[in-house]
C-alpha positions as a LaTeX table, in Angstrom:
\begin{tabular}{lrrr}
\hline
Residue & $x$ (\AA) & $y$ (\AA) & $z$ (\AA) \\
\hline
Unk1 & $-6.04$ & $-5.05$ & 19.75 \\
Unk2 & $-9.81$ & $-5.02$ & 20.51 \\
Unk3 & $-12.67$ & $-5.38$ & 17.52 \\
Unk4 & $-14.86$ & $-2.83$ & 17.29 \\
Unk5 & $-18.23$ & $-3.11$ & 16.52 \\
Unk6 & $-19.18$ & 0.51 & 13.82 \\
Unk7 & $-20.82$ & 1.48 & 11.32 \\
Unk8 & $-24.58$ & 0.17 & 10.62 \\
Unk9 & $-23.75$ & 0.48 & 6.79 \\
Unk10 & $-21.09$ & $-1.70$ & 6.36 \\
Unk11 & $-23.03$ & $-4.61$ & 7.12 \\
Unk12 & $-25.36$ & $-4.00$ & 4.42 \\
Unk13 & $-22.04$ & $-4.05$ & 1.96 \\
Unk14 & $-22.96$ & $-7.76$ & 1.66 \\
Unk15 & $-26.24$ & $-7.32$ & $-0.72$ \\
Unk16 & $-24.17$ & $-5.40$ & $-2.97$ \\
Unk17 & $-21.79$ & $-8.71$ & $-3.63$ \\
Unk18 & $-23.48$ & $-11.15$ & $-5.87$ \\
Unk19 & $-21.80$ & $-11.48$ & $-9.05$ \\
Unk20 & $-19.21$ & $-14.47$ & $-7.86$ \\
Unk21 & $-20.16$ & $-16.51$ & $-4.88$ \\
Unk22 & $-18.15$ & $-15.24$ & $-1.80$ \\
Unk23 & $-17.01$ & $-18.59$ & 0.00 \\
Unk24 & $-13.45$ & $-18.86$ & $-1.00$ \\
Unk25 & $-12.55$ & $-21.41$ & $-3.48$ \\
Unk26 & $-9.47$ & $-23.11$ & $-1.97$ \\
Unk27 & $-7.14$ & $-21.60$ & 1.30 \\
Unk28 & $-6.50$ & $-18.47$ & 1.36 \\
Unk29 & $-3.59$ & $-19.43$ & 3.08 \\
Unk30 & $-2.79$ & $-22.18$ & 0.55 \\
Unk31 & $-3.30$ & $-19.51$ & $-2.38$ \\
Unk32 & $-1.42$ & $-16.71$ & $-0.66$ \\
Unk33 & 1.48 & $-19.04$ & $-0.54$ \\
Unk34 & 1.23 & $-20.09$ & $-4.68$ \\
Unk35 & 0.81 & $-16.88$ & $-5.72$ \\
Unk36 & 4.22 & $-15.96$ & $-4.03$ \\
Unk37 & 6.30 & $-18.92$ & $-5.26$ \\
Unk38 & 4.89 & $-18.23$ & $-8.08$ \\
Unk39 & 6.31 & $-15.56$ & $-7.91$ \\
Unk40 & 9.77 & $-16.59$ & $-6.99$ \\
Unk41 & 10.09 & $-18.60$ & $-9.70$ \\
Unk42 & 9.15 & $-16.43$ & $-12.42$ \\
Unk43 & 10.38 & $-13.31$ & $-11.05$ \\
Unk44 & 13.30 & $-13.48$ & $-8.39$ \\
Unk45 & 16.67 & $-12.69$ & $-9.10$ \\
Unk46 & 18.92 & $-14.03$ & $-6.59$ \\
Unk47 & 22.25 & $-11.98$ & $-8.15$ \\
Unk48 & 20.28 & $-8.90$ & $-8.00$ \\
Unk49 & 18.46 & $-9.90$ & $-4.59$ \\
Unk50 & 15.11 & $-8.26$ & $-6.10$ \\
Unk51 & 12.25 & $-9.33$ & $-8.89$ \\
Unk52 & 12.11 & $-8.12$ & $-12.03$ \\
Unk53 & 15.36 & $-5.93$ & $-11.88$ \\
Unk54 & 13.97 & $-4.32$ & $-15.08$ \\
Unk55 & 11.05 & $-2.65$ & $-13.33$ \\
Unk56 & 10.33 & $-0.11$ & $-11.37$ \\
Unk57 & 12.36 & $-0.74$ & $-8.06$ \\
Unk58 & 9.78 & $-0.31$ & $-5.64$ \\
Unk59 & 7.48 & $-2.80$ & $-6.98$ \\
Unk60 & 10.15 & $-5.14$ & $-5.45$ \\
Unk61 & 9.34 & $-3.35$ & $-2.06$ \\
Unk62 & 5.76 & $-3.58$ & $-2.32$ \\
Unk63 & 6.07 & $-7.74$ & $-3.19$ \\
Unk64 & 8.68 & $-7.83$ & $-0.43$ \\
Unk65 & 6.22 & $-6.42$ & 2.10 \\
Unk66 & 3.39 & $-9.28$ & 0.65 \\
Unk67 & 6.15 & $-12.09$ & 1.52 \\
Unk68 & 6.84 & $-10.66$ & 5.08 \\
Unk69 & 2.77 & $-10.48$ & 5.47 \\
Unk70 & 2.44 & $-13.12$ & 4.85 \\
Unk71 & 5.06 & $-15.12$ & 7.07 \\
Unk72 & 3.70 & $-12.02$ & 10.17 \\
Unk73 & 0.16 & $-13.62$ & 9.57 \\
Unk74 & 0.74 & $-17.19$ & 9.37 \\
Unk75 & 4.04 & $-17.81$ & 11.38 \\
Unk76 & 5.73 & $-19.36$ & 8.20 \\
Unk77 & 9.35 & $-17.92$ & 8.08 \\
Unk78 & 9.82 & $-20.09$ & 4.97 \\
Unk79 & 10.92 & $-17.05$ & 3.13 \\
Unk80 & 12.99 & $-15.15$ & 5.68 \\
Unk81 & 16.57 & $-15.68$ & 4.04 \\
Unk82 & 15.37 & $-14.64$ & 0.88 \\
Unk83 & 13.85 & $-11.81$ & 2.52 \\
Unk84 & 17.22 & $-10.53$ & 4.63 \\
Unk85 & 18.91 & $-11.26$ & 1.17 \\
Unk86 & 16.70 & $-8.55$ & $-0.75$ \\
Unk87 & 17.61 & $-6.32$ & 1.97 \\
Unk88 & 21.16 & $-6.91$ & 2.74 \\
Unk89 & 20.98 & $-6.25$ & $-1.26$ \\
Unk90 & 18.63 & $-3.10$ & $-1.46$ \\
Unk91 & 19.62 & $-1.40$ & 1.21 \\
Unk92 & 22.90 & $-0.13$ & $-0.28$ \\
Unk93 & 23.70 & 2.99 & $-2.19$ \\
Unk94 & 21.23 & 3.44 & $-5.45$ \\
Unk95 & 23.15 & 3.54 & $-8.36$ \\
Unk96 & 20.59 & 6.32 & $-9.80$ \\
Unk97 & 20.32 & 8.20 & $-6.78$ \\
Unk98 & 23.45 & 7.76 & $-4.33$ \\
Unk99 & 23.27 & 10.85 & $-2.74$ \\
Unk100 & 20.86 & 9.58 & $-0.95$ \\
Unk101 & 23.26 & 7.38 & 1.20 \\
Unk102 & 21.31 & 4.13 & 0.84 \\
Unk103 & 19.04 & 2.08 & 3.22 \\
Unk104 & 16.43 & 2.83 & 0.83 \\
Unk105 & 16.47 & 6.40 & 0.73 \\
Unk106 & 15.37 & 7.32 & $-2.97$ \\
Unk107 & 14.68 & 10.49 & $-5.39$ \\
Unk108 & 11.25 & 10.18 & $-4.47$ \\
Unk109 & 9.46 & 9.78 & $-0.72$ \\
Unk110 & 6.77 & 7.39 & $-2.18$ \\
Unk111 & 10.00 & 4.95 & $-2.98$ \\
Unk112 & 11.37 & 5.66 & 0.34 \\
Unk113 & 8.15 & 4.72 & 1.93 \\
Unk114 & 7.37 & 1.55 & 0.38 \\
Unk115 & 10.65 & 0.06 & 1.87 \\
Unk116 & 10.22 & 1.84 & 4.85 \\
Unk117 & 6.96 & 0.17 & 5.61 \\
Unk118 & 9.06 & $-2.99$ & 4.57 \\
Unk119 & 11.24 & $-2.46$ & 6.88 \\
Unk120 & 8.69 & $-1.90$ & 10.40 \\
Unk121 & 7.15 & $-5.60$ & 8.94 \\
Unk122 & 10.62 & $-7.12$ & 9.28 \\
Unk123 & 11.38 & $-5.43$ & 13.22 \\
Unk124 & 8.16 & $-7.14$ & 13.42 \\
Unk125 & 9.16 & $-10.68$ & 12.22 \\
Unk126 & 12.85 & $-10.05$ & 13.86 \\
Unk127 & 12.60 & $-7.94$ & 16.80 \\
Unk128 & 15.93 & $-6.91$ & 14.98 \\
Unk129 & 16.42 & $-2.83$ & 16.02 \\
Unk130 & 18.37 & $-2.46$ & 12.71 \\
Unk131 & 15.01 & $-2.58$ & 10.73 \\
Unk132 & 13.24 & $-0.31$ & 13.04 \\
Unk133 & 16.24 & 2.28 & 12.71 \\
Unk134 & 16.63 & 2.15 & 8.79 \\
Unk135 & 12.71 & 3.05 & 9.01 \\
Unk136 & 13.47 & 5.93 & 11.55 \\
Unk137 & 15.89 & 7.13 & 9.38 \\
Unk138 & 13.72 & 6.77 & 6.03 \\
Unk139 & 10.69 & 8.81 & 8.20 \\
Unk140 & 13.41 & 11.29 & 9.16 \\
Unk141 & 14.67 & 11.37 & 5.24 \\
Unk142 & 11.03 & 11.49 & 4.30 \\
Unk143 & 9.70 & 14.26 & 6.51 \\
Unk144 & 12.62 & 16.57 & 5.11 \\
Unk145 & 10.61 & 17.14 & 2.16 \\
Unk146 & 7.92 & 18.30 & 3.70 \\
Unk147 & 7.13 & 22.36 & 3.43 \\
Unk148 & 4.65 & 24.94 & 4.63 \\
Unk149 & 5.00 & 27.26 & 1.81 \\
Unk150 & 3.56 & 25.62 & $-1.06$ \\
Unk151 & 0.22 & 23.93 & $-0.76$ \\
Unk152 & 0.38 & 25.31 & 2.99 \\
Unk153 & 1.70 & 21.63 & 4.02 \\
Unk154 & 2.48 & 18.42 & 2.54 \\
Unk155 & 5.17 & 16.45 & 1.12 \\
Unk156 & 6.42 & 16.59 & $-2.26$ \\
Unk157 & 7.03 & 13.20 & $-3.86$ \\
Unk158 & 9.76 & 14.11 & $-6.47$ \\
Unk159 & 13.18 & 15.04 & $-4.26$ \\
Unk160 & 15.65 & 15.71 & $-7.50$ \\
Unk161 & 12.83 & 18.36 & $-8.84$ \\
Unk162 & 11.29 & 19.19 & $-5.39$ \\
Unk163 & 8.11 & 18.79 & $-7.15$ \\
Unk164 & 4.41 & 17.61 & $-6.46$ \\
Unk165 & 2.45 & 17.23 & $-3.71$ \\
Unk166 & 0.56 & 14.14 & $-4.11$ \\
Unk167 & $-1.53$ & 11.89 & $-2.26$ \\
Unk168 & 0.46 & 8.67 & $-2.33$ \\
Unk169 & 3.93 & 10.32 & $-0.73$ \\
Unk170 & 1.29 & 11.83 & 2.31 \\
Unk171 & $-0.40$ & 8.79 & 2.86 \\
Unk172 & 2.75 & 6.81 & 2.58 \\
Unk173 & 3.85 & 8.99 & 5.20 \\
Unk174 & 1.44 & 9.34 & 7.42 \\
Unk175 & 0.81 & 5.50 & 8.14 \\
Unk176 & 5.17 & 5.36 & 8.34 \\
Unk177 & 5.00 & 7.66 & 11.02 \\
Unk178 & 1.92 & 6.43 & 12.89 \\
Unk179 & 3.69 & 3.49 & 13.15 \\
Unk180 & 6.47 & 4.27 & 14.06 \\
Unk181 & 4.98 & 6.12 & 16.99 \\
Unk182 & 3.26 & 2.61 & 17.79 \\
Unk183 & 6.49 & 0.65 & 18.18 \\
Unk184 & 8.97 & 3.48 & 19.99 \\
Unk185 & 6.47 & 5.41 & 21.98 \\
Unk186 & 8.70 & 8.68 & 20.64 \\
Unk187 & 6.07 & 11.49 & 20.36 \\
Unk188 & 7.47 & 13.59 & 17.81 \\
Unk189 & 5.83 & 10.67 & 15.31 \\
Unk190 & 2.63 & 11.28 & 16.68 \\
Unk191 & 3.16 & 14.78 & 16.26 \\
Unk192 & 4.37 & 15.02 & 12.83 \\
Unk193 & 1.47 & 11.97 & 11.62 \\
Unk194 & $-1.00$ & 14.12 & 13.03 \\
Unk195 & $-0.15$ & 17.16 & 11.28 \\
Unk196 & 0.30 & 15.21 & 8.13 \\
Unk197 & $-2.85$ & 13.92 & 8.55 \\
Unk198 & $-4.92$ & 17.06 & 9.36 \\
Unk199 & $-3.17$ & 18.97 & 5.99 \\
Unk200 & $-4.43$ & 15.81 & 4.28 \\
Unk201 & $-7.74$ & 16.19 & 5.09 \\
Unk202 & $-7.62$ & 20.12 & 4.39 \\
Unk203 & $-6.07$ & 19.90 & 1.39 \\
Unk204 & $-9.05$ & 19.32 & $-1.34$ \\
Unk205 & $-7.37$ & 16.09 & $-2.62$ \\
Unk206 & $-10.73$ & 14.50 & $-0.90$ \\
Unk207 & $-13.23$ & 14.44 & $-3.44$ \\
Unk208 & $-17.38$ & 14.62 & $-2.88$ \\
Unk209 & $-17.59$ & 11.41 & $-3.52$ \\
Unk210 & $-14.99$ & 11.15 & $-0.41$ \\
Unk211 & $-12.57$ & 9.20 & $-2.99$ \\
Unk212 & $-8.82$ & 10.66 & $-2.98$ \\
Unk213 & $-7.85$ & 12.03 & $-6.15$ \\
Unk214 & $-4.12$ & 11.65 & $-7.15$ \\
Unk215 & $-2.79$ & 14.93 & $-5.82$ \\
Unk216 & $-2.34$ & 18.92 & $-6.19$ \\
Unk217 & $-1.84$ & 21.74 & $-8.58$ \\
Unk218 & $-0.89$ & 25.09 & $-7.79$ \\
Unk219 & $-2.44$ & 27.98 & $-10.07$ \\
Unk220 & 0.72 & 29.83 & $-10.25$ \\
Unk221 & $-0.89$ & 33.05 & $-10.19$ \\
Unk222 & $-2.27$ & 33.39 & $-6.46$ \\
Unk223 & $-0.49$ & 30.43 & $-5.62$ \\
Unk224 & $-3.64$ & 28.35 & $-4.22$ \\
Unk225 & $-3.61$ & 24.57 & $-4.73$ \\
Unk226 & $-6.64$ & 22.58 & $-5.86$ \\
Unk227 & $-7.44$ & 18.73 & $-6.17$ \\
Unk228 & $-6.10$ & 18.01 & $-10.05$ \\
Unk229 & $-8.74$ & 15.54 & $-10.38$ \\
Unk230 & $-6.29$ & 12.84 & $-11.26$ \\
Unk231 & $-7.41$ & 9.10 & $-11.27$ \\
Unk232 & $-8.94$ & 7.87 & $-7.72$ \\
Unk233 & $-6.25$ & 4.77 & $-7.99$ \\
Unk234 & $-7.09$ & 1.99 & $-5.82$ \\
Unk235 & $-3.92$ & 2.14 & $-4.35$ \\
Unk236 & $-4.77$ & 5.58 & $-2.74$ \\
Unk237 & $-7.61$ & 4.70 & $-1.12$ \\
Unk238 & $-5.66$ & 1.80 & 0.37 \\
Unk239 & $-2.49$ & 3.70 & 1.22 \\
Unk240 & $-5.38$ & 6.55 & 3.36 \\
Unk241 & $-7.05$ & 3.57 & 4.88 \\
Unk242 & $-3.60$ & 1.90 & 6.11 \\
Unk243 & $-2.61$ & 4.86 & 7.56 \\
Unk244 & $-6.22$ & 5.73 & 9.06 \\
Unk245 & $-5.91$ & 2.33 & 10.59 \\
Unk246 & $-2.01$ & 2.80 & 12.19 \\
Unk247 & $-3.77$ & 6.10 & 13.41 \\
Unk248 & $-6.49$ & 4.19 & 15.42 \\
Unk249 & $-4.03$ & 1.65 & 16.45 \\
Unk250 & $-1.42$ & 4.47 & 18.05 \\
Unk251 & $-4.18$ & 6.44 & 19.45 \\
Unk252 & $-6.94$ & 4.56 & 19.73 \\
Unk253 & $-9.28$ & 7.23 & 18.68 \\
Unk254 & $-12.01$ & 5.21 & 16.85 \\
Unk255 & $-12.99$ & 8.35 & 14.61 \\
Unk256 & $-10.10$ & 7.23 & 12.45 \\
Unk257 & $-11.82$ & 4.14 & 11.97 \\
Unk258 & $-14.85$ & 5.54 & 11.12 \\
Unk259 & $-13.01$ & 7.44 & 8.55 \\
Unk260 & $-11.24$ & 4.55 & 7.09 \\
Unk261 & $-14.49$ & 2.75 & 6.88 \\
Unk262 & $-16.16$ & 5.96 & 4.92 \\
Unk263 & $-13.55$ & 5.70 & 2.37 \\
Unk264 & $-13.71$ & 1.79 & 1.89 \\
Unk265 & $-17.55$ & 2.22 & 1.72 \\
Unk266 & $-17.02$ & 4.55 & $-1.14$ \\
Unk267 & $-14.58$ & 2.62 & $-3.14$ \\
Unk268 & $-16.80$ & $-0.63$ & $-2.78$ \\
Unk269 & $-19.93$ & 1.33 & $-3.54$ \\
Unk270 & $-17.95$ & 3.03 & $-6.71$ \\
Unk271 & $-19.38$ & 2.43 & $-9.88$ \\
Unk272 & $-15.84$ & 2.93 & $-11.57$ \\
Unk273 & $-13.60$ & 1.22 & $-9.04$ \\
Unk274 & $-16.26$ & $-1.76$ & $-8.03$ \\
Unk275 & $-18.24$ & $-1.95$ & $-11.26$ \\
Unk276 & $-21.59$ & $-3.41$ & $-10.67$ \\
Unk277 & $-21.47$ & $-5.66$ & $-12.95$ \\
Unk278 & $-18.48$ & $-7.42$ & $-11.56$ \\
Unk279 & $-18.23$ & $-6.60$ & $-7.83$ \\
Unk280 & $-14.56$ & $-6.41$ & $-8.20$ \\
Unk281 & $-12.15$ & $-3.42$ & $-8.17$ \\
Unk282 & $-10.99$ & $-1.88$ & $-11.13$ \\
Unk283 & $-8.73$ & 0.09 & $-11.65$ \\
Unk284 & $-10.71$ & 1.97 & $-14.35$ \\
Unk285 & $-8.42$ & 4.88 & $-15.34$ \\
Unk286 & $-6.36$ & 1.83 & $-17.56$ \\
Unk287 & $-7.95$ & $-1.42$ & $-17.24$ \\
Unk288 & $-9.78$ & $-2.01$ & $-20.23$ \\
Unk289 & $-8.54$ & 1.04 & $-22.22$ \\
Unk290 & $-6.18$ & 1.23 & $-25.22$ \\
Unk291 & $-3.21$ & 1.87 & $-23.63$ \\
Unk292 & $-3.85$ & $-0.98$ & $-20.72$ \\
Unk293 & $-1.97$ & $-0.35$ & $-17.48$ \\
Unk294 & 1.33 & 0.30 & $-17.42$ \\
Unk295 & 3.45 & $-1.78$ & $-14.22$ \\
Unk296 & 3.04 & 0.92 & $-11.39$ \\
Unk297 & $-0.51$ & 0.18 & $-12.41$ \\
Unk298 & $-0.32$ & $-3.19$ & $-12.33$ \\
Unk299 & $-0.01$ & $-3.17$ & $-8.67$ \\
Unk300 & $-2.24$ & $-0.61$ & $-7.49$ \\
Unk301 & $-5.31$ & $-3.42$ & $-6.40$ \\
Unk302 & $-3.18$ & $-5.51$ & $-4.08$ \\
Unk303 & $-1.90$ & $-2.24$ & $-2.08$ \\
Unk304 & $-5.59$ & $-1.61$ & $-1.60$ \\
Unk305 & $-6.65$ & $-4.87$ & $-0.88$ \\
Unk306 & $-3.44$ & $-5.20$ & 1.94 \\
Unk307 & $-4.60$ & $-1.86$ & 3.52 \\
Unk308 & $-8.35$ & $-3.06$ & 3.58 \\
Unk309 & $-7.68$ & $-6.19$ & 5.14 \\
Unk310 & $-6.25$ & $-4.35$ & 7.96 \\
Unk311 & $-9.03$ & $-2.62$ & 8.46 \\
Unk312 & $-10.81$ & $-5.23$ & 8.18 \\
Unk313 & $-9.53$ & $-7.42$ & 10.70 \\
Unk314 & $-10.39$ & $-4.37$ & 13.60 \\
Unk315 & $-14.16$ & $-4.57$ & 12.89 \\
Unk316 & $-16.43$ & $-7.34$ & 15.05 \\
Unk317 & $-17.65$ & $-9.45$ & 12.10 \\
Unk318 & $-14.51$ & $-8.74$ & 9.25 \\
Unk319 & $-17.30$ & $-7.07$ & 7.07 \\
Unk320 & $-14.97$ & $-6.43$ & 4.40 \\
Unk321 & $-14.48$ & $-10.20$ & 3.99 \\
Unk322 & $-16.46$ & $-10.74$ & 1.72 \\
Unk323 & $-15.67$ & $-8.01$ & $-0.71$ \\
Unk324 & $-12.18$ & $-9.49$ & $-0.23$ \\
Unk325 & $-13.41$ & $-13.54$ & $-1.14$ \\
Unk326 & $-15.62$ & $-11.76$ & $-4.02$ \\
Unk327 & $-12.00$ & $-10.69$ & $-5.43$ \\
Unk328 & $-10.21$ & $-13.47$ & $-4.85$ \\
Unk329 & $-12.83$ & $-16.22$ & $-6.14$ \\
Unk330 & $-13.08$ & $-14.06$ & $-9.12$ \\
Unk331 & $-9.29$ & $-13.48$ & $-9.83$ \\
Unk332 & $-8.16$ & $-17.49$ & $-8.76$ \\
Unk333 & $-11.32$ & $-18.12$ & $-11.22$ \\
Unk334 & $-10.65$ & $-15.77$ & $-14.13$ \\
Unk335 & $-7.56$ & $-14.16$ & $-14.04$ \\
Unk336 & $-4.75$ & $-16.76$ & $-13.29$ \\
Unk337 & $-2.87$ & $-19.21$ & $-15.31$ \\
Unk338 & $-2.11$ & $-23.12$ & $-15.17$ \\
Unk339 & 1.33 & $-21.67$ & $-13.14$ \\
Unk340 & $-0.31$ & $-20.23$ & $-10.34$ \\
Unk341 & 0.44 & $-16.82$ & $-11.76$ \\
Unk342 & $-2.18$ & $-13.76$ & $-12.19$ \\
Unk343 & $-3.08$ & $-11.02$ & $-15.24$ \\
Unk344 & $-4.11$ & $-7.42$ & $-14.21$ \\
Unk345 & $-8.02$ & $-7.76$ & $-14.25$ \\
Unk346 & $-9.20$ & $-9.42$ & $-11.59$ \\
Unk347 & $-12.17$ & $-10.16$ & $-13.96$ \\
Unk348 & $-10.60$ & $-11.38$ & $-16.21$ \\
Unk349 & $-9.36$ & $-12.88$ & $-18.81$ \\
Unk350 & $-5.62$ & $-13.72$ & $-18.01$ \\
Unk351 & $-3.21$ & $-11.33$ & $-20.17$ \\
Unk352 & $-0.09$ & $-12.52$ & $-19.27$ \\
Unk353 & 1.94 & $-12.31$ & $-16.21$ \\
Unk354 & 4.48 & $-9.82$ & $-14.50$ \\
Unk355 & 5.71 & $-8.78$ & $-11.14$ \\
Unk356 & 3.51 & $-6.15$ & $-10.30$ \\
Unk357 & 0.25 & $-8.39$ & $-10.86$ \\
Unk358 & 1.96 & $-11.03$ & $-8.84$ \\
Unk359 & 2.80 & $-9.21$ & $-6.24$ \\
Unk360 & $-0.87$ & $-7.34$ & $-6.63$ \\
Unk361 & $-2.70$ & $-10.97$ & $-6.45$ \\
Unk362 & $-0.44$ & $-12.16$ & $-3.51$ \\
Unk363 & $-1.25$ & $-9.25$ & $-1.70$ \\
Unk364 & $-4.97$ & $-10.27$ & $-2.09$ \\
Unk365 & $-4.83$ & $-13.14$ & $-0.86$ \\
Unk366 & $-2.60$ & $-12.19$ & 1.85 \\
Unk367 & $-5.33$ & $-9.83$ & 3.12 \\
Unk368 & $-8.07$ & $-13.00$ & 3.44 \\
Unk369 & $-5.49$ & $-14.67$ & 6.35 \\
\hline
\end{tabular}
């Protein structure tokens, strides 16, 4: 896949970075692989062939997609039993939800899709068809929820209440089936992405400061939906940029790019989600308040950071590297313990440890390789 050289303003992102030097402190390579043994060894239950089996269950599919980065990136396969054990495991009936027939088909699409992305990473390790056709079904499962009537498009995220149409289930979506189109060729992918993606950008849940908010609501009395003005989660903004960037790569249309690009300008250039004071992300909607953030929360900066560094990587000159270092140095610095393992603010101090800012901090560092 060719570089392309866009966008006179990113390269200016640099002068906004000087809270923490940028040069990484040790490998990112090195790191990447600590933080996930880490991991493993606070986390992993082989019986249950998932982390933290007390969590929310598609945390485990976000971390599992980290591990099978990181092997896709750096040709380890050190983790690839554990990884066809947590799907072997997974991919069976959910006890909550086993109408849904298993191979990670959940009550909710944004479940679905987390495995389902999963899944396309391991056909890509493999070049084993059975992956690429549990993610053809889960797209299939997926787009089933999707309507014209309400909200005039979109997907809603909650399947037992048919419920919700919110940005994370779309953009989940629309990167699932833009990349799906990219590895069978089958056009009806392309198709449906394409219409996800145009209803996305139609739908209002693009805010002026061309952040994504965290979905609709419908005044019940004319029935027209409007942006609810929800938190601009990190995790959002990566989730659009992934799927701007399996967009590009399917179609090669670099206004997708440019898009992509917009949005990570806006997040790094953010006074709430890159505080000036810091340089790193934030999600500010818990970090720092009362209440703290919950463990969905908890791994909302490592999905952004995954998506950015794959934009990143299609730009001559990586300019989001260094916004990526900045948050690294800072976190390795600040937020992690003697173990290897990592709190929720990437500023700091260390609070303790969990899955979902393991996984989050992997994911970081995963990104830098």
């Amino acid at each position: 896949m060719r570089s392309l050289q866009i966008l006179a303003g990113v390269a200016g992102l640099a002068s906004m970075l000087s809270p923490i030097q940028a040069s990484t402190v040790i490998d990112a390579s090195t790191a990447a692989k600590a933080a996930i043994d880490a991991m493993n060894n606070a986390f992993y239950n082989p019986s249950e062939g998932r982390w933290s089996p007390d969590v929310a269950w598609w945390i485990s599919g976000t971390a599992l997609q980290a591990v099978l980065d990181y092997m896709h990136v750096t040709g380890s396969r050190d983790y690839l039993s554990q990884a066809h054990e947590i799907i072997e495991k997974q991919k069976a009936p959910l006890p909550w939800w086993p109408q849904g027939g298993g191979n990670f088909r959940a009550d909710s699409t944004d479940d679905t899709g987390w495995w389902a992305l999963a899944m396309l990473r391991m056909f890509d390790l493999t070049g084993d068809k059975r992956y690429l056709t549990i993610a053809m079904q889960d797209e299939q499962y997926i787009w089933n929820y999707w309507t014209d009537t309400e909200c005039g498009g979109g997907i809603y995220v909650d399947i037992k209440a048919m419920t919700y149409k919110n940005a994370i289930a779309n953009a989940l979506y629309i990167k699932l089936a833009a990349a799906l189109h990219l590895r069978t060729g089958d056009a009806r992918y392309l198709t449906r992405t394409l219409k996800a993606h145009q209803w996305f950008v139609e739908s209002g849940m693009i805010n002026a400061e061309e952040l994504v908010n965290d979905g609709l609501t419908q005044d019940k009395a004319n029935g027209v939906c409007f942006n609810n003005e929800g938190p601009t989660w990190s995790y959002l903004q990566g989730v659009v940029i992934g799927g701007l960037v399996e967009l590009f790569r399917t179609t090669l249309n670099e206004t997708y790019i440019r898009s992509a690009a917009t949005l990570a300008n806006a997040v790094i250039s953010s006074p709430r989600l890159t505080p000036p004071s810091t340089g790193v992300l934030t999600d500010y909607a818990c970090e720092g308040t009362a209440a703290g953030c919950n463990y969905d929360q908890q791994s909302f900066k490592g999905i952004f950071a995954r998506n950015l560094g794959e934009l990143d990587v299609l730009i001559v000159g990586r300019p989001y590297r260094t916004y990526l270092e900045q948050n690294a140095n800072s976190a390795y610095q600040k937020a992690r313990n003697a173990d290897d393992t990592y709190g929720t603010s990437w500023s700091g101090p260390f609070d303790g440890s969990s899955l979902a800012k393991q996984q989050s901090a992997a994911s970081l560092w995963v990104a830098l390789l």
